[in-house]
Amino acid sequence: MGFVQRHLFLTLLALRLANVYAVQTFTHPDETWQSLEVAHHAVFGYGFLTWEWRHALRGFAHPLLFAAVYKILAFLHLDDTFLLLTAPYILVALVAASVDYSTFHFARRLAGTHVADWTSLPAALALAAMACIIRPTSGVVWLSACAFLAFGRSRLARHGGLLPWTVRRALRIAKIAMAVGSVAFPTMLVVDRLGYRRWVFPPYQFYRFNVQQDLATWFGESHVLYHFYASVPVLFTSMLPFVIHGVYIAFSTRRVSTEPALLAAVVLVLFSLVSHMEYRFIYPLLPIGFMYAGVSIDTLAGHLPMSVTADNVASYPAPSHPASTHANDNGKYRRNPPPASKRLSVRAVLIYLFVTNIPAILYVDLVHQRGVVDVFKYLRHNSTSGKSNSVTSVGFLMPCHSTPFYSHLHRNIPMWFLSCEPPLERSAMDSHYWEANDFEQNPAEFIHDIFSTLPLQHTERTQHEQPSHLVLYGSMVSRIRDELDDLGYVETARFFNSHFNPDSRRRGDVVVFRKQLA
């Protein structure tokens, strides 16, 4: 057993911690707005709570973890250091390393030690691997898994398909679930009571908004097969061929459990029943895919897809080439070391995985959409400079949630951004107003109106005093350059953000304009 396997968790943690310091970009708004921003508001008394929190659609368990980190930093008077930004991500690294480590043991339990070794590699390289997100939709995965556990085909086969045995097993699972739920449910209620300072039940509000009224379609509708042709390729990237090959091996040889693959298929179908889909919704399926990718690579290496023991020899056929295997003292069959030609093919696989993943990781971590993070470093530094051009207030003329917010600035100064809250009733979908869309359609009129001392031309707009600084994307600058000049704003900083963006509103550099003093 090598050093890496003997110290697997520490190795995975080291990789995750290295990623903490490598990441200089901003990908999903929820990374900040549904966790760090909420925690910052809870601990330091200022921050922005999005509409989900004002209407109790989300539980406080997730931001509570980061609130604990902020509380420790505040107690030690370290909240004004680099740790304010780094410490929460160190916590995420610990969780992610634990998920990686659990993926290894999940694979070893279902497919054997050799497969576990290979599964750790794609898990560590995966762009999409991340900590479990506490959200109601995770129940889809776990309820489906419980159903497979209780009524799985292989279990029925081993016990002759006897109904009494199935009922006993289902009752046992239900009993354990009730015992766990009797603790988890009141804990959730108490945590949310502490967070909201009133009794709420977020799962119901989440169900009412996303399922009963299907208001999530405000954020976009997807094709019914979106998860199959878009989400799965995005999550597994260049490992997808190995995932598919591993699933094929499982079904064709029956030496590896096919239940995880069936579970993944069921979950994909269930998540496809709603109109609004995002690839991050199916993150819980990553360990399953990694296991089958490991099966594929292990097979290419010349090992058996699964060790065959005396306990499962009745369920799995004996090795097809006994001469190439040997049995150890525990009765496990293992294939002899693969020939050099086989090992060469494995090296080719490793090179392929590194070449197709490492450059992409570096680009996403260091380059793509870094301007929206760099601009906050600039704003934070200049908010304490004490100079005449200090940042005393900020307006973001960008699509909503394009940047982090108070959790990255950590200065209690006025800040605002263009709103994009969804309607709360299905009947208001067509007539609902949102500032971000208004600004995109009529940018020049919009900024003159919101900064005017006269009554608003559009009553649903929000009037603001002119902030000391405005932040916007380069694609918008040319459209309102004259208006900014008339209002007395001059460009003072510019940060590269991305080489491409499918959203035309978010293209170009991130540009900072400063209000000239009279």
Short mmCIF file of C-alpha atoms in Angstrom, two decimals:
data_model
loop_
_atom_site.label_atom_id
_atom_site.label_comp_id
_atom_site.label_asym_id
_atom_site.label_seq_id
_atom_site.Cartn_x
_atom_site.Cartn_y
_atom_site.Cartn_z
CA MET A 1 0.00 0.00 0.00
CA GLY A 2 1.53 3.29 -1.12
CA PHE A 3 1.82 6.55 0.76
CA VAL A 4 -1.13 8.11 -1.08
CA GLN A 5 -3.52 5.31 -0.15
CA ARG A 6 -2.26 5.12 3.44
CA HIS A 7 -2.77 8.85 3.84
CA LEU A 8 -5.63 9.21 1.39
CA PHE A 9 -7.71 11.75 3.30
CA LEU A 10 -4.71 13.99 3.95
CA THR A 11 -3.78 13.81 0.27
CA LEU A 12 -7.30 14.73 -0.81
CA LEU A 13 -7.42 17.52 1.76
CA ALA A 14 -4.11 18.90 0.51
CA LEU A 15 -5.50 19.00 -3.04
CA ARG A 16 -8.64 20.74 -1.87
CA LEU A 17 -6.70 23.29 0.17
CA ALA A 18 -4.48 24.00 -2.81
CA ASN A 19 -7.65 24.69 -4.78
CA VAL A 20 -8.78 27.16 -2.10
CA TYR A 21 -5.78 29.34 -2.78
CA ALA A 22 -5.93 28.77 -6.54
CA VAL A 23 -9.52 29.89 -7.07
CA GLN A 24 -9.69 33.55 -8.09
CA THR A 25 -13.03 33.43 -9.88
CA PHE A 26 -16.78 33.57 -9.33
CA THR A 27 -19.05 31.00 -10.98
CA HIS A 28 -22.41 30.50 -9.28
CA PRO A 29 -24.08 33.40 -7.41
CA ASP A 30 -25.49 30.94 -4.87
CA GLU A 31 -21.92 30.22 -3.74
CA THR A 32 -22.05 33.60 -2.02
CA TRP A 33 -25.59 34.92 -1.87
CA GLN A 34 -27.18 31.83 -0.28
CA SER A 35 -24.38 31.10 2.18
CA LEU A 36 -21.66 33.66 2.91
CA GLU A 37 -23.89 36.72 2.51
CA VAL A 38 -26.52 35.28 4.85
CA ALA A 39 -23.89 34.26 7.40
CA HIS A 40 -22.25 37.69 7.23
CA HIS A 41 -25.60 39.35 7.89
CA ALA A 42 -26.25 37.07 10.86
CA VAL A 43 -22.87 37.65 12.52
CA PHE A 44 -21.93 41.23 11.64
CA GLY A 45 -25.40 42.74 11.40
CA TYR A 46 -25.21 43.92 7.80
CA GLY A 47 -25.42 42.19 4.46
CA PHE A 48 -28.06 41.52 1.83
CA LEU A 49 -30.75 38.88 2.21
CA THR A 50 -32.26 37.85 -1.11
CA TRP A 51 -35.96 37.27 -1.63
CA GLU A 52 -35.66 33.56 -0.71
CA TRP A 53 -34.70 34.49 2.83
CA ARG A 54 -37.35 37.17 3.18
CA HIS A 55 -39.99 34.59 2.23
CA ALA A 56 -38.42 31.67 4.14
CA LEU A 57 -37.72 29.38 1.18
CA ARG A 58 -34.33 28.26 2.46
CA GLY A 59 -33.13 26.61 5.64
CA PHE A 60 -30.47 28.19 7.84
CA ALA A 61 -28.44 25.01 8.41
CA HIS A 62 -26.08 25.70 5.51
CA PRO A 63 -25.22 29.38 6.24
CA LEU A 64 -25.03 28.50 9.94
CA LEU A 65 -21.79 26.61 9.23
CA PHE A 66 -20.21 29.74 7.78
CA ALA A 67 -21.69 31.91 10.52
CA ALA A 68 -19.75 29.80 13.02
CA VAL A 69 -16.55 30.53 11.07
CA TYR A 70 -17.28 34.27 11.00
CA LYS A 71 -18.10 34.24 14.72
CA ILE A 72 -14.74 32.68 15.55
CA LEU A 73 -12.92 35.21 13.37
CA ALA A 74 -14.81 38.09 15.02
CA PHE A 75 -14.04 36.77 18.50
CA LEU A 76 -10.33 36.58 17.65
CA HIS A 77 -10.44 40.00 15.93
CA LEU A 78 -9.31 38.40 12.67
CA ASP A 79 -12.34 39.33 10.59
CA ASP A 80 -10.47 42.22 8.93
CA THR A 81 -7.71 39.96 7.63
CA PHE A 82 -7.37 37.65 4.63
CA LEU A 83 -9.01 34.93 6.73
CA LEU A 84 -12.43 36.53 6.22
CA LEU A 85 -12.34 35.32 2.62
CA THR A 86 -10.19 32.24 3.08
CA ALA A 87 -11.57 30.57 6.21
CA PRO A 88 -15.04 29.76 4.78
CA TYR A 89 -13.43 28.08 1.78
CA ILE A 90 -11.15 26.08 4.06
CA LEU A 91 -14.32 24.74 5.68
CA VAL A 92 -15.67 23.86 2.23
CA ALA A 93 -12.35 22.14 1.44
CA LEU A 94 -12.76 19.95 4.54
CA VAL A 95 -16.27 18.97 3.48
CA ALA A 96 -15.22 18.35 -0.13
CA ALA A 97 -12.25 16.21 0.94
CA SER A 98 -14.62 14.18 3.12
CA VAL A 99 -16.91 13.67 0.11
CA ASP A 100 -13.92 12.57 -1.99
CA TYR A 101 -12.80 10.17 0.73
CA SER A 102 -16.33 8.77 1.07
CA THR A 103 -16.47 8.30 -2.70
CA PHE A 104 -13.38 6.10 -2.46
CA HIS A 105 -14.97 3.89 0.20
CA PHE A 106 -18.29 3.86 -1.65
CA ALA A 107 -16.49 2.50 -4.71
CA ARG A 108 -14.48 -0.02 -2.68
CA ARG A 109 -17.64 -1.33 -1.02
CA LEU A 110 -19.46 -1.83 -4.32
CA ALA A 111 -16.71 -2.59 -6.79
CA GLY A 112 -13.50 -3.61 -5.05
CA THR A 113 -10.23 -2.04 -3.90
CA HIS A 114 -8.65 -1.62 -7.34
CA VAL A 115 -11.68 0.31 -8.59
CA ALA A 116 -11.58 2.52 -5.49
CA ASP A 117 -7.99 3.45 -6.30
CA TRP A 118 -8.99 4.61 -9.78
CA THR A 119 -12.15 6.38 -8.60
CA SER A 120 -10.14 8.67 -6.32
CA LEU A 121 -8.30 10.06 -9.33
CA PRO A 122 -11.29 11.40 -11.28
CA ALA A 123 -12.89 12.53 -8.03
CA ALA A 124 -9.83 14.64 -7.26
CA LEU A 125 -9.70 16.05 -10.79
CA ALA A 126 -13.40 16.73 -11.18
CA LEU A 127 -14.30 20.30 -11.93
CA ALA A 128 -17.77 19.93 -10.54
CA ALA A 129 -17.07 18.06 -7.30
CA MET A 130 -18.16 20.11 -4.34
CA ALA A 131 -19.60 19.82 -0.87
CA CYS A 132 -23.16 18.63 -0.44
CA ILE A 133 -25.55 21.53 -0.50
CA ILE A 134 -28.30 21.47 2.05
CA ARG A 135 -31.45 21.91 0.01
CA PRO A 136 -34.87 20.23 -0.09
CA THR A 137 -34.28 18.67 -3.51
CA SER A 138 -31.70 16.31 -2.01
CA GLY A 139 -34.67 14.31 -0.77
CA VAL A 140 -35.20 13.12 -4.35
CA VAL A 141 -31.87 11.30 -4.26
CA TRP A 142 -32.21 9.83 -0.79
CA LEU A 143 -35.82 8.69 -1.13
CA SER A 144 -34.94 6.96 -4.39
CA ALA A 145 -31.91 5.35 -2.73
CA CYS A 146 -34.08 4.07 0.13
CA ALA A 147 -36.47 2.53 -2.37
CA PHE A 148 -33.60 0.70 -4.07
CA LEU A 149 -32.27 -0.41 -0.70
CA ALA A 150 -35.61 -1.88 0.27
CA PHE A 151 -36.74 -3.33 -3.03
CA GLY A 152 -33.50 -3.76 -5.00
CA ARG A 153 -33.59 -6.49 -7.63
CA SER A 154 -30.41 -8.24 -6.49
CA ARG A 155 -31.68 -8.45 -2.91
CA LEU A 156 -34.97 -9.96 -4.00
CA ALA A 157 -33.07 -12.49 -6.12
CA ARG A 158 -30.88 -13.57 -3.22
CA HIS A 159 -33.90 -14.14 -1.03
CA GLY A 160 -36.07 -15.79 -3.63
CA GLY A 161 -38.25 -12.71 -4.12
CA LEU A 162 -40.12 -13.53 -0.91
CA LEU A 163 -42.63 -10.80 -0.07
CA PRO A 164 -42.38 -11.27 3.73
CA TRP A 165 -38.64 -10.62 3.60
CA THR A 166 -39.22 -7.49 1.49
CA VAL A 167 -41.83 -6.18 3.92
CA ARG A 168 -39.55 -6.82 6.90
CA ARG A 169 -36.69 -5.00 5.26
CA ALA A 170 -38.89 -2.05 4.29
CA LEU A 171 -40.24 -1.83 7.82
CA ARG A 172 -36.73 -1.91 9.22
CA ILE A 173 -35.66 0.94 6.94
CA ALA A 174 -38.78 2.91 7.85
CA LYS A 175 -38.09 2.35 11.55
CA ILE A 176 -34.54 3.65 11.27
CA ALA A 177 -35.70 6.58 9.14
CA MET A 178 -38.29 7.52 11.74
CA ALA A 179 -35.70 7.38 14.51
CA VAL A 180 -33.35 9.64 12.58
CA GLY A 181 -36.18 11.94 11.54
CA SER A 182 -37.39 12.32 15.11
CA VAL A 183 -34.09 14.06 15.83
CA ALA A 184 -33.44 15.75 12.49
CA PHE A 185 -36.89 17.32 12.07
CA PRO A 186 -37.02 19.23 15.38
CA THR A 187 -33.35 20.18 14.93
CA MET A 188 -34.22 21.75 11.56
CA LEU A 189 -37.13 23.63 13.13
CA VAL A 190 -34.95 24.99 15.93
CA VAL A 191 -32.14 26.02 13.57
CA ASP A 192 -34.58 27.86 11.32
CA ARG A 193 -36.23 29.44 14.37
CA LEU A 194 -32.84 30.80 15.43
CA GLY A 195 -32.06 32.03 11.93
CA TYR A 196 -35.40 33.62 11.06
CA ARG A 197 -36.28 34.56 14.65
CA ARG A 198 -39.75 33.15 14.05
CA TRP A 199 -41.21 29.72 13.45
CA VAL A 200 -41.08 28.82 9.77
CA PHE A 201 -41.10 25.67 7.64
CA PRO A 202 -38.92 26.33 4.55
CA PRO A 203 -39.57 22.96 2.81
CA TYR A 204 -43.25 23.88 2.39
CA GLN A 205 -42.45 27.36 1.07
CA PHE A 206 -39.90 25.80 -1.29
CA TYR A 207 -42.48 23.27 -2.51
CA ARG A 208 -45.14 25.94 -2.95
CA PHE A 209 -42.85 28.19 -5.03
CA ASN A 210 -41.00 25.58 -7.12
CA VAL A 211 -43.56 22.81 -7.54
CA GLN A 212 -47.08 23.96 -6.76
CA GLN A 213 -46.82 27.25 -8.67
CA ASP A 214 -43.76 26.32 -10.76
CA LEU A 215 -42.43 29.87 -10.40
CA ALA A 216 -38.83 28.74 -10.86
CA THR A 217 -39.49 28.95 -14.59
CA TRP A 218 -39.00 32.70 -14.12
CA PHE A 219 -35.28 31.90 -14.14
CA GLY A 220 -35.56 29.90 -17.34
CA GLU A 221 -37.16 26.76 -18.78
CA SER A 222 -35.21 23.75 -20.03
CA HIS A 223 -35.88 20.91 -22.44
CA VAL A 224 -37.13 17.76 -20.75
CA LEU A 225 -33.89 15.96 -21.71
CA TYR A 226 -31.64 18.79 -20.50
CA HIS A 227 -30.03 16.78 -17.70
CA PHE A 228 -29.20 13.95 -20.10
CA TYR A 229 -27.63 15.95 -22.93
CA ALA A 230 -26.27 18.92 -20.95
CA SER A 231 -25.94 18.33 -17.18
CA VAL A 232 -24.29 14.91 -17.31
CA PRO A 233 -21.62 15.94 -19.90
CA VAL A 234 -20.87 19.14 -17.96
CA LEU A 235 -20.43 17.29 -14.67
CA PHE A 236 -18.22 14.46 -15.94
CA THR A 237 -16.52 16.25 -18.87
CA SER A 238 -13.77 14.06 -20.34
CA MET A 239 -14.54 11.24 -17.87
CA LEU A 240 -17.96 10.64 -19.40
CA PRO A 241 -16.73 7.91 -21.82
CA PHE A 242 -15.33 5.99 -18.84
CA VAL A 243 -18.58 6.44 -16.90
CA ILE A 244 -20.58 5.02 -19.82
CA HIS A 245 -18.08 2.19 -20.31
CA GLY A 246 -18.19 1.36 -16.60
CA VAL A 247 -21.99 1.20 -16.62
CA TYR A 248 -21.82 -1.09 -19.66
CA ILE A 249 -19.40 -3.40 -17.84
CA ALA A 250 -21.66 -3.50 -14.80
CA PHE A 251 -24.70 -4.55 -16.82
CA SER A 252 -22.83 -6.97 -19.10
CA THR A 253 -20.78 -8.81 -16.46
CA ARG A 254 -22.92 -8.35 -13.32
CA ARG A 255 -19.68 -8.31 -11.29
CA VAL A 256 -20.36 -4.75 -10.22
CA SER A 257 -23.65 -3.60 -8.75
CA THR A 258 -25.96 -2.00 -11.29
CA GLU A 259 -28.20 -0.44 -8.64
CA PRO A 260 -26.26 2.87 -8.42
CA ALA A 261 -26.64 3.30 -12.20
CA LEU A 262 -30.36 2.58 -12.00
CA LEU A 263 -30.65 4.98 -9.07
CA ALA A 264 -28.90 7.71 -11.07
CA ALA A 265 -31.25 7.14 -14.01
CA VAL A 266 -34.31 7.40 -11.75
CA VAL A 267 -33.01 10.60 -10.13
CA LEU A 268 -32.32 12.14 -13.54
CA VAL A 269 -35.86 11.35 -14.65
CA LEU A 270 -37.37 12.81 -11.46
CA PHE A 271 -35.33 16.00 -11.73
CA SER A 272 -36.44 16.27 -15.36
CA LEU A 273 -40.08 16.54 -14.33
CA VAL A 274 -39.64 20.21 -13.37
CA SER A 275 -39.28 22.92 -16.00
CA HIS A 276 -36.33 24.79 -14.50
CA MET A 277 -33.12 22.75 -14.53
CA GLU A 278 -29.48 23.45 -13.76
CA TYR A 279 -26.61 20.99 -13.90
CA ARG A 280 -25.65 21.72 -10.30
CA PHE A 281 -28.95 20.19 -9.16
CA ILE A 282 -27.56 16.71 -9.86
CA TYR A 283 -24.21 17.09 -8.06
CA PRO A 284 -25.16 14.20 -5.69
CA LEU A 285 -24.77 11.80 -8.64
CA LEU A 286 -21.05 12.55 -9.01
CA PRO A 287 -19.82 9.73 -6.70
CA ILE A 288 -21.90 7.20 -8.64
CA GLY A 289 -20.42 8.30 -11.94
CA PHE A 290 -16.90 8.32 -10.51
CA MET A 291 -17.33 4.74 -9.31
CA TYR A 292 -18.27 3.53 -12.79
CA ALA A 293 -15.42 5.54 -14.31
CA GLY A 294 -13.16 3.67 -11.90
CA VAL A 295 -14.65 0.35 -13.04
CA SER A 296 -13.84 1.26 -16.63
CA ILE A 297 -10.24 2.27 -15.93
CA ASP A 298 -9.73 -0.76 -13.69
CA THR A 299 -10.89 -2.99 -16.51
CA LEU A 300 -8.51 -1.29 -18.93
CA ALA A 301 -5.77 -1.97 -16.40
CA GLY A 302 -6.50 -5.69 -16.64
CA HIS A 303 -8.01 -6.20 -13.17
CA LEU A 304 -11.30 -7.91 -12.42
CA PRO A 305 -14.16 -5.45 -12.21
CA MET A 306 -14.87 -6.82 -8.76
CA SER A 307 -13.24 -9.12 -6.22
CA VAL A 308 -15.23 -12.32 -5.76
CA THR A 309 -15.51 -13.57 -2.20
CA ALA A 310 -17.00 -16.66 -0.64
CA ASP A 311 -19.94 -14.54 0.52
CA ASN A 312 -20.99 -13.38 -2.93
CA VAL A 313 -19.76 -16.24 -5.12
CA ALA A 314 -23.38 -17.35 -5.53
CA SER A 315 -24.33 -13.97 -6.92
CA TYR A 316 -21.30 -13.36 -9.13
CA PRO A 317 -19.71 -15.81 -11.57
CA ALA A 318 -16.21 -17.16 -11.04
CA PRO A 319 -13.25 -15.62 -12.91
CA SER A 320 -13.42 -16.43 -16.62
CA HIS A 321 -9.67 -17.14 -16.77
CA PRO A 322 -8.71 -18.99 -13.56
CA ALA A 323 -5.11 -19.35 -14.69
CA SER A 324 -4.66 -15.62 -14.61
CA THR A 325 -5.92 -15.30 -11.02
CA HIS A 326 -5.02 -16.47 -7.57
CA ALA A 327 -6.92 -16.71 -4.29
CA ASN A 328 -5.62 -15.18 -1.08
CA ASP A 329 -6.19 -16.42 2.47
CA ASN A 330 -9.55 -14.67 2.66
CA GLY A 331 -10.87 -16.50 -0.37
CA LYS A 332 -10.74 -13.44 -2.63
CA TYR A 333 -9.84 -13.93 -6.27
CA ARG A 334 -7.46 -11.36 -7.71
CA ARG A 335 -6.03 -11.10 -11.18
CA ASN A 336 -2.27 -11.29 -11.55
CA PRO A 337 -0.50 -7.99 -12.35
CA PRO A 338 -1.33 -6.82 -15.86
CA PRO A 339 1.32 -7.05 -18.58
CA ALA A 340 3.38 -4.04 -19.60
CA SER A 341 1.17 -3.38 -22.63
CA LYS A 342 -1.88 -3.09 -20.35
CA ARG A 343 -0.07 -0.75 -17.96
CA LEU A 344 0.92 1.39 -20.94
CA SER A 345 -2.72 1.79 -21.90
CA VAL A 346 -3.49 2.91 -18.36
CA ARG A 347 -0.73 5.51 -18.55
CA ALA A 348 -2.36 6.76 -21.74
CA VAL A 349 -5.66 7.06 -19.88
CA LEU A 350 -3.98 9.02 -17.10
CA ILE A 351 -2.34 11.36 -19.58
CA TYR A 352 -5.70 11.86 -21.29
CA LEU A 353 -7.41 12.72 -17.98
CA PHE A 354 -4.69 15.14 -16.95
CA VAL A 355 -4.49 16.84 -20.34
CA THR A 356 -8.26 17.27 -20.60
CA ASN A 357 -8.85 18.32 -16.98
CA ILE A 358 -5.86 20.21 -15.56
CA PRO A 359 -5.83 23.04 -18.17
CA ALA A 360 -9.59 23.45 -17.79
CA ILE A 361 -9.28 23.53 -13.99
CA LEU A 362 -6.57 26.17 -14.15
CA TYR A 363 -8.54 28.28 -16.61
CA VAL A 364 -11.76 28.16 -14.57
CA ASP A 365 -9.90 28.74 -11.28
CA LEU A 366 -7.58 31.52 -12.41
CA VAL A 367 -9.05 33.23 -15.48
CA HIS A 368 -12.75 32.84 -16.28
CA GLN A 369 -14.89 35.47 -14.51
CA ARG A 370 -12.18 36.76 -12.21
CA GLY A 371 -12.94 40.45 -12.75
CA VAL A 372 -16.04 40.33 -10.53
CA VAL A 373 -13.78 39.15 -7.69
CA ASP A 374 -10.86 41.47 -8.43
CA VAL A 375 -13.15 44.49 -8.38
CA PHE A 376 -14.06 43.75 -4.76
CA LYS A 377 -10.40 43.67 -3.81
CA TYR A 378 -10.14 47.14 -5.32
CA LEU A 379 -13.30 48.40 -3.59
CA ARG A 380 -12.28 47.00 -0.24
CA HIS A 381 -8.80 48.50 -0.42
CA ASN A 382 -10.10 51.92 -1.44
CA SER A 383 -12.91 51.97 1.12
CA THR A 384 -10.30 52.47 3.86
CA SER A 385 -7.79 54.62 2.02
CA GLY A 386 -8.95 57.87 3.64
CA LYS A 387 -8.35 59.74 0.39
CA SER A 388 -10.70 62.05 -1.45
CA ASN A 389 -11.51 59.29 -3.93
CA SER A 390 -12.37 56.73 -1.25
CA VAL A 391 -15.20 54.28 -1.87
CA THR A 392 -18.09 55.50 0.28
CA SER A 393 -21.02 53.99 -1.66
CA VAL A 394 -21.37 51.68 -4.66
CA GLY A 395 -24.02 51.04 -7.29
CA PHE A 396 -23.83 47.96 -9.52
CA LEU A 397 -25.35 48.58 -12.96
CA MET A 398 -25.09 44.89 -13.85
CA PRO A 399 -27.42 41.89 -14.06
CA CYS A 400 -28.33 41.04 -10.49
CA HIS A 401 -25.96 38.91 -8.41
CA SER A 402 -23.13 39.30 -10.92
CA THR A 403 -20.64 39.86 -8.10
CA PRO A 404 -20.18 38.97 -4.45
CA PHE A 405 -21.42 41.57 -1.97
CA TYR A 406 -20.90 42.52 1.68
CA SER A 407 -19.30 39.19 2.56
CA HIS A 408 -16.36 40.15 0.32
CA LEU A 409 -16.29 43.88 1.05
CA HIS A 410 -16.80 43.70 4.84
CA ARG A 411 -17.50 47.43 5.02
CA ASN A 412 -20.85 48.79 6.17
CA ILE A 413 -21.32 51.31 3.37
CA PRO A 414 -24.39 51.83 1.15
CA MET A 415 -24.46 49.45 -1.81
CA TRP A 416 -27.22 48.53 -4.23
CA PHE A 417 -27.72 46.51 -7.41
CA LEU A 418 -30.42 46.08 -10.03
CA SER A 419 -33.18 43.86 -8.70
CA CYS A 420 -34.45 40.73 -10.44
CA GLU A 421 -36.76 39.16 -7.88
CA PRO A 422 -39.30 36.73 -9.32
CA PRO A 423 -43.06 37.11 -8.91
CA LEU A 424 -44.62 35.32 -5.97
CA GLU A 425 -47.82 34.41 -7.79
CA ARG A 426 -48.23 32.58 -11.08
CA SER A 427 -50.73 35.16 -12.30
CA ALA A 428 -48.06 37.90 -12.17
CA MET A 429 -45.54 36.14 -14.42
CA ASP A 430 -46.26 38.18 -17.56
CA SER A 431 -46.60 41.61 -15.95
CA HIS A 432 -43.89 41.37 -13.28
CA TYR A 433 -41.34 44.21 -13.26
CA TRP A 434 -37.63 43.77 -12.65
CA GLU A 435 -35.00 46.49 -12.73
CA ALA A 436 -32.27 44.50 -14.46
CA ASN A 437 -34.48 44.01 -17.50
CA ASP A 438 -35.62 47.64 -17.48
CA PHE A 439 -32.01 48.83 -17.40
CA GLU A 440 -31.01 46.52 -20.24
CA GLN A 441 -33.84 47.79 -22.44
CA ASN A 442 -33.45 51.51 -21.67
CA PRO A 443 -30.08 52.10 -19.95
CA ALA A 444 -29.72 55.83 -20.66
CA GLU A 445 -33.25 56.72 -19.58
CA PHE A 446 -32.98 54.41 -16.58
CA ILE A 447 -29.89 55.98 -14.99
CA HIS A 448 -31.11 59.53 -15.61
CA ASP A 449 -34.38 58.64 -13.93
CA ILE A 450 -33.01 56.90 -10.83
CA PHE A 451 -30.46 59.66 -10.18
CA SER A 452 -32.87 62.53 -10.85
CA THR A 453 -34.26 64.72 -8.09
CA LEU A 454 -37.54 64.88 -10.00
CA PRO A 455 -40.37 62.34 -9.57
CA LEU A 456 -39.64 59.00 -11.23
CA GLN A 457 -40.86 58.52 -14.78
CA HIS A 458 -41.39 54.85 -14.01
CA THR A 459 -42.96 54.42 -10.58
CA GLU A 460 -41.55 50.92 -10.02
CA ARG A 461 -37.95 52.09 -10.29
CA THR A 462 -35.96 52.86 -7.14
CA GLN A 463 -34.46 56.31 -6.81
CA HIS A 464 -30.88 56.55 -5.50
CA GLU A 465 -28.44 59.23 -4.53
CA GLN A 466 -25.47 59.19 -6.84
CA PRO A 467 -22.94 56.76 -5.32
CA SER A 468 -19.24 57.52 -5.14
CA HIS A 469 -18.57 54.58 -7.48
CA LEU A 470 -20.46 52.69 -10.18
CA VAL A 471 -19.55 49.21 -11.42
CA LEU A 472 -20.67 47.80 -14.76
CA TYR A 473 -19.63 45.46 -17.55
CA GLY A 474 -17.64 46.73 -20.51
CA SER A 475 -20.43 45.73 -22.91
CA MET A 476 -22.66 48.39 -21.32
CA VAL A 477 -20.10 51.22 -21.14
CA SER A 478 -20.43 52.24 -24.79
CA ARG A 479 -24.22 52.46 -24.44
CA ILE A 480 -24.20 54.94 -21.54
CA ARG A 481 -20.80 56.63 -21.81
CA ASP A 482 -22.35 60.05 -22.56
CA GLU A 483 -24.81 59.77 -19.68
CA LEU A 484 -21.99 58.87 -17.27
CA ASP A 485 -20.03 61.90 -18.46
CA ASP A 486 -23.05 64.14 -17.89
CA LEU A 487 -23.43 62.80 -14.35
CA GLY A 488 -19.77 63.50 -13.61
CA TYR A 489 -18.40 59.93 -13.57
CA VAL A 490 -14.96 59.05 -14.90
CA GLU A 491 -13.45 55.62 -15.44
CA THR A 492 -11.03 54.84 -12.63
CA ALA A 493 -10.32 51.10 -12.87
CA ARG A 494 -10.85 48.17 -15.24
CA PHE A 495 -10.49 44.44 -14.58
CA PHE A 496 -10.38 41.59 -17.08
CA ASN A 497 -13.31 39.25 -16.50
CA SER A 498 -13.64 36.62 -19.23
CA HIS A 499 -12.81 35.76 -22.82
CA PHE A 500 -16.37 34.66 -23.54
CA ASN A 501 -19.80 34.61 -21.92
CA PRO A 502 -23.05 33.20 -23.33
CA ASP A 503 -24.90 36.06 -21.62
CA SER A 504 -24.31 39.16 -23.76
CA ARG A 505 -25.07 41.39 -20.76
CA ARG A 506 -22.04 40.04 -18.93
CA ARG A 507 -19.42 40.42 -21.66
CA GLY A 508 -16.33 42.58 -21.47
CA ASP A 509 -14.23 43.81 -18.58
CA VAL A 510 -15.57 44.88 -15.21
CA VAL A 511 -15.28 48.68 -15.20
CA VAL A 512 -15.33 51.04 -12.21
CA PHE A 513 -16.44 54.67 -12.54
CA ARG A 514 -15.79 57.27 -9.84
CA LYS A 515 -17.88 60.36 -9.16
CA GLN A 516 -15.77 63.49 -9.64
CA LEU A 517 -15.86 65.94 -6.76
CA ALA A 518 -17.32 69.33 -7.52
#
